[in-house]
XYZ file of C-alpha atoms in Angstrom:
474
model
C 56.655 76.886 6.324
C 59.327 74.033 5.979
C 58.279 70.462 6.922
C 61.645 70.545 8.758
C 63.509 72.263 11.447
C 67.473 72.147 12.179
C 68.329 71.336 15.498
C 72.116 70.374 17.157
C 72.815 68.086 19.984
C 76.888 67.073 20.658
C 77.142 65.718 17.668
C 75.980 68.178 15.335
C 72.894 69.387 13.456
C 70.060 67.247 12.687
C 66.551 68.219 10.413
C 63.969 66.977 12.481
C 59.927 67.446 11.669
C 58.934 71.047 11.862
C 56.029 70.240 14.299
C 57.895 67.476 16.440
C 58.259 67.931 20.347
C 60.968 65.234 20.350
C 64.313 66.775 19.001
C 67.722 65.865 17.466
C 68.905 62.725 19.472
C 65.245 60.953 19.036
C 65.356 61.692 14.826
C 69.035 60.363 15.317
C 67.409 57.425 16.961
C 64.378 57.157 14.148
C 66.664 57.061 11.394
C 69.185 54.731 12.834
C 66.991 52.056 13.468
C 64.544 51.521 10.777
C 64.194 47.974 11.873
C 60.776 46.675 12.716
C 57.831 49.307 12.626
C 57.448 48.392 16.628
C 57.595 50.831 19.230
C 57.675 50.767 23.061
C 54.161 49.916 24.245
C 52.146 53.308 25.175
C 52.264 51.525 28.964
C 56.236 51.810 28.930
C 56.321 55.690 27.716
C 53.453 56.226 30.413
C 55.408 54.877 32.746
C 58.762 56.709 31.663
C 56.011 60.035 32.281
C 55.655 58.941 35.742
C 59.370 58.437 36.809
C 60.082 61.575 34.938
C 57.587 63.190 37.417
C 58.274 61.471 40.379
C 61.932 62.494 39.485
C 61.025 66.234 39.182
C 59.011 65.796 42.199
C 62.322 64.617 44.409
C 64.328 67.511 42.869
C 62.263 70.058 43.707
C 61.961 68.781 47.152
C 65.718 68.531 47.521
C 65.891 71.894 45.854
C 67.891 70.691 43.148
C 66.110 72.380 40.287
C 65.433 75.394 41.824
C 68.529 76.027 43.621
C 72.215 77.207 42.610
C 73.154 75.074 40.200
C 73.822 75.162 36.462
C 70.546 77.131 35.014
C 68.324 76.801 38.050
C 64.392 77.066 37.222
C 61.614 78.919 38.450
C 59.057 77.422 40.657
C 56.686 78.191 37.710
C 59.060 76.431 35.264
C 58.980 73.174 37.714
C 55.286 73.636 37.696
C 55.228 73.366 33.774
C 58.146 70.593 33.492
C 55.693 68.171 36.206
C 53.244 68.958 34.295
C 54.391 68.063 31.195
C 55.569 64.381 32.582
C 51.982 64.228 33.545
C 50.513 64.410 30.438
C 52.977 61.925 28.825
C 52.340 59.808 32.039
C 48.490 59.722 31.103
C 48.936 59.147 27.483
C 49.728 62.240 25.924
C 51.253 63.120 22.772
C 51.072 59.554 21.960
C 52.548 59.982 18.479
C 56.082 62.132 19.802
C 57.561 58.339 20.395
C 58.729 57.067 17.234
C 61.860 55.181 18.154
C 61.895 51.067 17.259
C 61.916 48.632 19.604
C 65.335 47.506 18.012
C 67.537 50.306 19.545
C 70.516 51.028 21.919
C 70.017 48.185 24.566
C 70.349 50.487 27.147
C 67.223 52.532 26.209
C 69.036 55.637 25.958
C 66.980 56.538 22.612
C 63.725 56.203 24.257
C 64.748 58.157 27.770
C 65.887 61.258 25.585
C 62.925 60.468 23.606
C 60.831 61.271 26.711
C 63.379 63.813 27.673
C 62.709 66.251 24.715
C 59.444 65.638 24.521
C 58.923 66.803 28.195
C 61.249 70.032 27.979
C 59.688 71.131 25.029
C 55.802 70.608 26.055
C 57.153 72.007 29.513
C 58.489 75.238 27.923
C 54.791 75.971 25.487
C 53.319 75.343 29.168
C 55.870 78.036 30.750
C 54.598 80.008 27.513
C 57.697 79.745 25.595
C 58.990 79.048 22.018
C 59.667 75.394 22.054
C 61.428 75.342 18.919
C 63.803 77.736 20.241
C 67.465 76.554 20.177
C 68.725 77.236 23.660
C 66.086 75.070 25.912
C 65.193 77.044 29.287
C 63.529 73.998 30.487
C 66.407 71.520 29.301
C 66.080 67.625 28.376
C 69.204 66.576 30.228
C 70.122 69.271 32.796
C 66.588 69.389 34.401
C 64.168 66.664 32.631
C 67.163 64.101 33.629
C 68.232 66.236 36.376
C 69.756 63.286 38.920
C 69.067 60.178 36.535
C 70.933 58.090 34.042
C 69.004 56.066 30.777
C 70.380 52.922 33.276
C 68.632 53.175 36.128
C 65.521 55.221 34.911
C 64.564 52.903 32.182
C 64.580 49.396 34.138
C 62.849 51.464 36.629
C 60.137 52.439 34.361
C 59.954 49.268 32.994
C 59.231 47.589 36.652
C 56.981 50.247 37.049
C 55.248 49.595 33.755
C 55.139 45.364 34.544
C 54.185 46.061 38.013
C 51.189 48.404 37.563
C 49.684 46.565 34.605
C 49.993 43.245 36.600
C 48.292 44.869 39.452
C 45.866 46.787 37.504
C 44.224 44.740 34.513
C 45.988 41.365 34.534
C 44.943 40.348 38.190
C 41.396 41.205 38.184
C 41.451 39.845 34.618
C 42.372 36.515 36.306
C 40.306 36.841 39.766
C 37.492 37.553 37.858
C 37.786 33.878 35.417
C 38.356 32.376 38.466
C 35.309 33.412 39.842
C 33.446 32.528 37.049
C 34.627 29.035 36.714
C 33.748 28.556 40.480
C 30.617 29.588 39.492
C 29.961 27.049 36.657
C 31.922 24.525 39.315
C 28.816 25.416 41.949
C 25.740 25.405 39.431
C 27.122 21.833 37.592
C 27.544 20.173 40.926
C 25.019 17.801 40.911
C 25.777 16.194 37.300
C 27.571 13.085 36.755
C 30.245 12.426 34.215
C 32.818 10.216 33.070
C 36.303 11.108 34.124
C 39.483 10.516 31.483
C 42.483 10.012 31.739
C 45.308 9.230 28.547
C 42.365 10.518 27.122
C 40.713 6.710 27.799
C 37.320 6.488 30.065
C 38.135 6.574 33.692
C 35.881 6.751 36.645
C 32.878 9.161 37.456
C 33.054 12.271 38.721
C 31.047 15.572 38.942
C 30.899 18.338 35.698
C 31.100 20.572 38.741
C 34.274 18.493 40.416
C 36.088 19.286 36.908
C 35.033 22.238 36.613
C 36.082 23.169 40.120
C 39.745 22.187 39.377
C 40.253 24.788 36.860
C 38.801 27.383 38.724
C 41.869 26.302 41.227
C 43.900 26.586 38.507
C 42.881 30.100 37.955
C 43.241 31.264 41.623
C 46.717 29.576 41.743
C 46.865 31.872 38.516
C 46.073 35.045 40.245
C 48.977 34.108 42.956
C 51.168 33.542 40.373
C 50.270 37.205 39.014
C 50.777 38.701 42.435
C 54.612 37.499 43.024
C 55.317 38.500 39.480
C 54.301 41.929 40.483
C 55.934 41.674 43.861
C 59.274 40.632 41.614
C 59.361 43.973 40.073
C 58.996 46.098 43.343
C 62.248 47.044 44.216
C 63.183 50.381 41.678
C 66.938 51.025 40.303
C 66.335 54.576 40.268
C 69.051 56.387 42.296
C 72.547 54.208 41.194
C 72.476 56.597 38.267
C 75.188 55.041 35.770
C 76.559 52.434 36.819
C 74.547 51.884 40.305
C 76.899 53.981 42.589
C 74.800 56.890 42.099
C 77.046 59.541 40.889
C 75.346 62.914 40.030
C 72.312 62.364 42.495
C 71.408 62.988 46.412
C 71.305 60.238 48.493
C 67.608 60.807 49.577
C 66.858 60.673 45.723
C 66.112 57.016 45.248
C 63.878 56.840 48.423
C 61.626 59.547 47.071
C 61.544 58.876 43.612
C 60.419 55.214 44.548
C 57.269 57.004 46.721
C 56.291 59.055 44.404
C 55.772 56.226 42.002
C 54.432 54.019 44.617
C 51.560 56.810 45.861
C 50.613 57.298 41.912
C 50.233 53.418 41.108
C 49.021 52.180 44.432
C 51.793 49.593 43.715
C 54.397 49.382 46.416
C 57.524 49.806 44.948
C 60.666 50.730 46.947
C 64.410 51.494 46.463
C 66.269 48.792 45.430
C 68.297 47.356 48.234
C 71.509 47.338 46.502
C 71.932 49.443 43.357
C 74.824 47.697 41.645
C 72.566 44.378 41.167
C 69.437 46.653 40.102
C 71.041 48.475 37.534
C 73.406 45.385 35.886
C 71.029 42.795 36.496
C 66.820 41.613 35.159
C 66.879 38.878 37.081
C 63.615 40.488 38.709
C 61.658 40.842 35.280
C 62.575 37.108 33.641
C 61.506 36.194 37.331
C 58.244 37.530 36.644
C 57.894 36.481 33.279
C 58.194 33.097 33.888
C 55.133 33.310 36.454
C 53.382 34.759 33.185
C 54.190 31.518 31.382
C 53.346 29.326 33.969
C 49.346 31.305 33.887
C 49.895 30.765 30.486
C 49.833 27.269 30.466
C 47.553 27.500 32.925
C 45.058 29.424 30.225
C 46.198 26.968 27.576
C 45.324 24.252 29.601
C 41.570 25.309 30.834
C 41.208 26.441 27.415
C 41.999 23.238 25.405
C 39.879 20.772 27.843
C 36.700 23.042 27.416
C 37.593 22.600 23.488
C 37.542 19.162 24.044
C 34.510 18.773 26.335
C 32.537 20.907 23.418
C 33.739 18.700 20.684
C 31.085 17.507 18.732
C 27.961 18.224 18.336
C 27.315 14.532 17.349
C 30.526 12.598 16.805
C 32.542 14.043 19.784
C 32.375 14.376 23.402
C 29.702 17.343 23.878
C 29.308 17.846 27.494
C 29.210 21.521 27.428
C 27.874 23.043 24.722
C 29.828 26.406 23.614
C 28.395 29.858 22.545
C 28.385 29.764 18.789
C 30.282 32.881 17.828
C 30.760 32.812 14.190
C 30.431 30.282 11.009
C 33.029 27.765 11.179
C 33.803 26.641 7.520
C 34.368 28.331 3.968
C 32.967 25.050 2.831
C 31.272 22.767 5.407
C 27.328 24.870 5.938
C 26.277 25.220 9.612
C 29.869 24.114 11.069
C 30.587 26.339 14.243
C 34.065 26.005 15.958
C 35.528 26.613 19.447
C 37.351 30.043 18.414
C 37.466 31.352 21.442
C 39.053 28.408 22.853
C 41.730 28.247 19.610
C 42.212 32.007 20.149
C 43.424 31.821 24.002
C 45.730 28.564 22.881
C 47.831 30.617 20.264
C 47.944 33.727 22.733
C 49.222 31.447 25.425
C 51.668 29.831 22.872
C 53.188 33.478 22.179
C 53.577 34.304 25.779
C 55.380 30.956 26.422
C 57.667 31.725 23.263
C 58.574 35.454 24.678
C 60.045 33.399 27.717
C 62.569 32.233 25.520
C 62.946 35.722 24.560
C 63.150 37.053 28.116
C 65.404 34.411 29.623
C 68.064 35.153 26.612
C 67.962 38.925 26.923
C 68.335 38.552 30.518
C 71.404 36.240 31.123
C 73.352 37.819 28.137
C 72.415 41.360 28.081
C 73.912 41.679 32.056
C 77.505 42.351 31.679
C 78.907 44.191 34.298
C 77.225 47.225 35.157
C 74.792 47.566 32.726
C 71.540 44.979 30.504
C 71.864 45.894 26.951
C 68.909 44.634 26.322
C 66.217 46.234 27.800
C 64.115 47.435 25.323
C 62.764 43.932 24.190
C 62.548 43.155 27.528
C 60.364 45.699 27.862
C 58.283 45.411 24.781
C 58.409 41.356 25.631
C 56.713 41.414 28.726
C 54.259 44.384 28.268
C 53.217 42.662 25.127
C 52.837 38.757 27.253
C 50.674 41.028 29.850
C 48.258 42.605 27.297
C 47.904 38.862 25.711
C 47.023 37.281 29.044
C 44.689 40.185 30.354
C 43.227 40.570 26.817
C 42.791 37.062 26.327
C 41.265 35.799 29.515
C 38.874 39.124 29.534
C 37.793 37.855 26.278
C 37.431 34.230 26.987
C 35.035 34.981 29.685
C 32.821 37.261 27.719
C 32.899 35.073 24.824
C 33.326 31.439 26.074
C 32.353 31.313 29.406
C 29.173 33.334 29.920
C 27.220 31.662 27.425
C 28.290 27.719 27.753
C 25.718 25.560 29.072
C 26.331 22.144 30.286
C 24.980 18.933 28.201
C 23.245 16.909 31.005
C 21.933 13.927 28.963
C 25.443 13.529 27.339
C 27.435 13.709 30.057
C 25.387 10.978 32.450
C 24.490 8.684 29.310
C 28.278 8.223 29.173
C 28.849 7.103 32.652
C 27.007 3.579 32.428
C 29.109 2.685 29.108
C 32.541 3.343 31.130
C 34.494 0.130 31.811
C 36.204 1.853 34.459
C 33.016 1.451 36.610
C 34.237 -1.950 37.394
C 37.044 -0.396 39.796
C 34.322 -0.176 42.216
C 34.269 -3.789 42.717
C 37.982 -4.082 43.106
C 37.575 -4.515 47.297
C 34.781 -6.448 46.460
C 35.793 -9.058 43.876
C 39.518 -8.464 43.297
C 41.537 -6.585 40.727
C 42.123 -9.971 38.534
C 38.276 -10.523 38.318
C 37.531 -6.856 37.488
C 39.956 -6.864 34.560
C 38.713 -10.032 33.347
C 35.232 -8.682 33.576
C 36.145 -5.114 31.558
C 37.804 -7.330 28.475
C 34.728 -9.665 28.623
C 31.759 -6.316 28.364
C 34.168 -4.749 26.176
C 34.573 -7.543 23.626
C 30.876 -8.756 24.376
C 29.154 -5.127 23.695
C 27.697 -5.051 27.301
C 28.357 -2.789 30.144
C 29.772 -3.514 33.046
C 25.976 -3.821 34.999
C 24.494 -6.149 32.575
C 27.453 -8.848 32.473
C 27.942 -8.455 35.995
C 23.822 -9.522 36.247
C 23.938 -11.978 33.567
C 27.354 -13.365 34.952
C 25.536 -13.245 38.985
C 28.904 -11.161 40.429
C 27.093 -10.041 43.469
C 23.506 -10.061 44.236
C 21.623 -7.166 43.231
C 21.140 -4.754 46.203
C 25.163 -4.924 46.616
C 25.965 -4.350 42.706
C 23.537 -1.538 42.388
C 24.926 0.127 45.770
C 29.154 -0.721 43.814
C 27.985 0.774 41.054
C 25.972 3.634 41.998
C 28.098 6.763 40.344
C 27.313 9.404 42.913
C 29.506 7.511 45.085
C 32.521 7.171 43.113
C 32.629 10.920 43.170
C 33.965 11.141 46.891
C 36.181 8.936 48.953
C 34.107 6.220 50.922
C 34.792 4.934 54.276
């Protein structure tokens, strides 16, 4: 048997892999763009399975592919062509999508790509010859029955952002958050030094600080939720170039159900089909929520670093979960990898902003983004980063780190920011004096204030007591 099989599309005959389900325009595709090695992200061709259902689903409703038209189907055929977009929807055939990243910025490639795959795993269903030349369950006039690569692809891609948003990165999120309130509740009661310019400032609570970045973290997860909401309304139904030539009216409507019912995601019709075809507005929207929890991550992620610096010559207030030998040349050295791991995954979401932002005010001219494949790839890939890393940094990090009780408290009395206590006591002048004179003396703040009689006793201890610089005082 040949390793190769002849097939023809409109612009002639093309050897493509004896065994393939995709056909002529995807090996087109394959050998025009031998770029990068990258392909669409299995959740974009999932999602291209779903709208490739929910499209078959609204066509034989409107009994489009059953009806008069140009080689209508049998209800058994539509059975096997919605099944076929189910299987690709739920991960099929993972290895029939070979086409780069780097392609036609439309994304026509890629929607054939799906196309053939579908008509031909349809037509083994239907117990056919899929390698027959004349397709009885065809890629374009019933796979693509009512659609256009220009409003089927964005809407996949939505789909694709949406659902993983609302799926893995949210809980991801809610679930860090939760665990840092956690931490925030059980270190409550211990006293540290606060800084700020990275200089002693006053006292708070391990449990205060900790209590801010679980904030962080639920601001996060709101964050996550209006990047989903960003990607809700669908293009599907302008067709080429949003007027919605070649489809019924109802299409769009349904189409945008379907998908909603099989994602539990509410998407709808977009409200006005020229903008939702021409324009991504909607996905470098939600991106740049993504890099704003990215900082976010980077942030959390780089103070606990710092608080587990140490173990002797740094700050070591929390004590991290060792996780693997540190040094190729320095025995018993353990670093904060989990920490450094989250910091460079942030850094790579933040950079595919750039990437987003570009692709999205250029590639929009007139009716059509030509550059919606990165898009694609750029925002699945900042998703996976964010719900991979935080998942991890919570196993990893979090669950194990204990707090350092002795080394956070022992700080607190050697702080020369205690003396802002006695500002409405003794005046800011005198309390700067004082902080130059224990810092140049070797004392703390207590013992020159003692030595130098400030106040008498039972009022210095009360100004200086650390719980109470913690909260506001009346």
């Amino acid at each position: 048997m040949s390793d190769f099989r002849t097939e023809r599309d409109s612009m002639g005959e093309v050897r493509v892999p004896a065994d393939a389900y995709y056909g002529a325009q995807t090996q087109r595709a394959v050998e025009n763009f031998p770029i990068s090695g990258w392909r669409l992200p299995p959740a974009m061709i999932q999602a291209m399975g779903w709208v490739k259902y929910a499209c078959g689903v609204a066509n034989r409703d409107l009994g489009k592919l059953t009806g008069t038209g140009k080689n209508p189907l049998t209800d058994d055929q539509v059975d096997a062509m919605l099944k076929a977009a189910e299987e690709v929807a739920g991960g099929g055939l993972p290895d029939q999508f070979p086409v780069d990243v780097f392609q036609t910025g439309s994304g026509t490639s890629s929607n054939m790509n799906v196309n053939e795959v579908i008509s031909n795993r349809a037509i083994e269903i239907a117990g056919g010859d899929r390698l027959q030349a004349e397709k009885p369950i065809h890629p374009n006039d019933h796979v693509n029955m009512g659609q256009s690569t220009n409003d089927t692809f964005p809407t996949a891609i939505h789909v694709a952002t949406g659902y993983q948003i609302h799926s893995v990165l949210i809980p991801a999120l809610r679930k860090m958050a939760d665990d840092l309130k956690a931490k925030a509740q059980q270190w409550d009661k211990i006293i540290k030094i606060g800084r700020t310019h990275l200089m002693d400032a006053t006292p708070l609570r391990l449990g205060q600080e900790f209590g801010g970045f679980a904030r962080q973290l639920e601001l996060s997860v709101c964050r996550a939720e209006q990047a989903r909401d960003a990607v809700l309304e669908l293009p599907v139904g302008g067709t080429a170039v949003g007027s919605g030539i070649n489809t019924h009216p109802e299409f769009g409507g349904r189409v945008a159900k379907v998908l909603a019912e099989k994602t539990g995601v509410p998407f709808v019709e977009a409200e006005n089909h020229f903008e939702a075809n021409a324009q991504r507005d909607a996905l470098v929207q939600a991106h740049g929520n993504l890099k704003c929890i990215a900082q976010t991550l980077f942030n959390v992620a780089n103070n606990i670093r710092w608080l587990g610096s140490g173990p002797r010559c740094g700050f070591y207030e929390v004590a991290l979960p060792s996780r693997q030998p540190g040094s190729s040349i320095m025995p018993g050295k353990v670093n904060p990898v989990m920490c450094e791991s989250m910091m460079q995954l942030c850094a790579r979401v933040m950079g595919n902003d750039t990437c987003m932002t570009v692709s999205g005010a250029s590639g929009g001219n007139f009716q059509l983004n030509i550059m919606m494949p990165v898009l694609a790839h750029t925002v699945l890939e900042s998703i996976q980063l964010l719900t991979g890393g935080t998942d991890a940094f919570v196993e990893f990090c979090l669950n194990g780190m204990e707090a350092n009780e002795e080394q956070c408290e022992k700080a607190v009395e050697q702080s020369l920011s205690m003396c802002t206590s006695l500002n409405p006591l003794i005046g800011y002048d005198k309390a700067a004096k004082l902080a130059k004179q224990a810092f140049a003396e070797g004392r703390t703040i207590r013992e020159l204030c003692q030595a130098e009689g400030i106040l008498p006793e039972t009022e210095l201890t009360e100004a200086l007591d650390p719980w109470k610089m913690t909260e506001p005082q009346a």
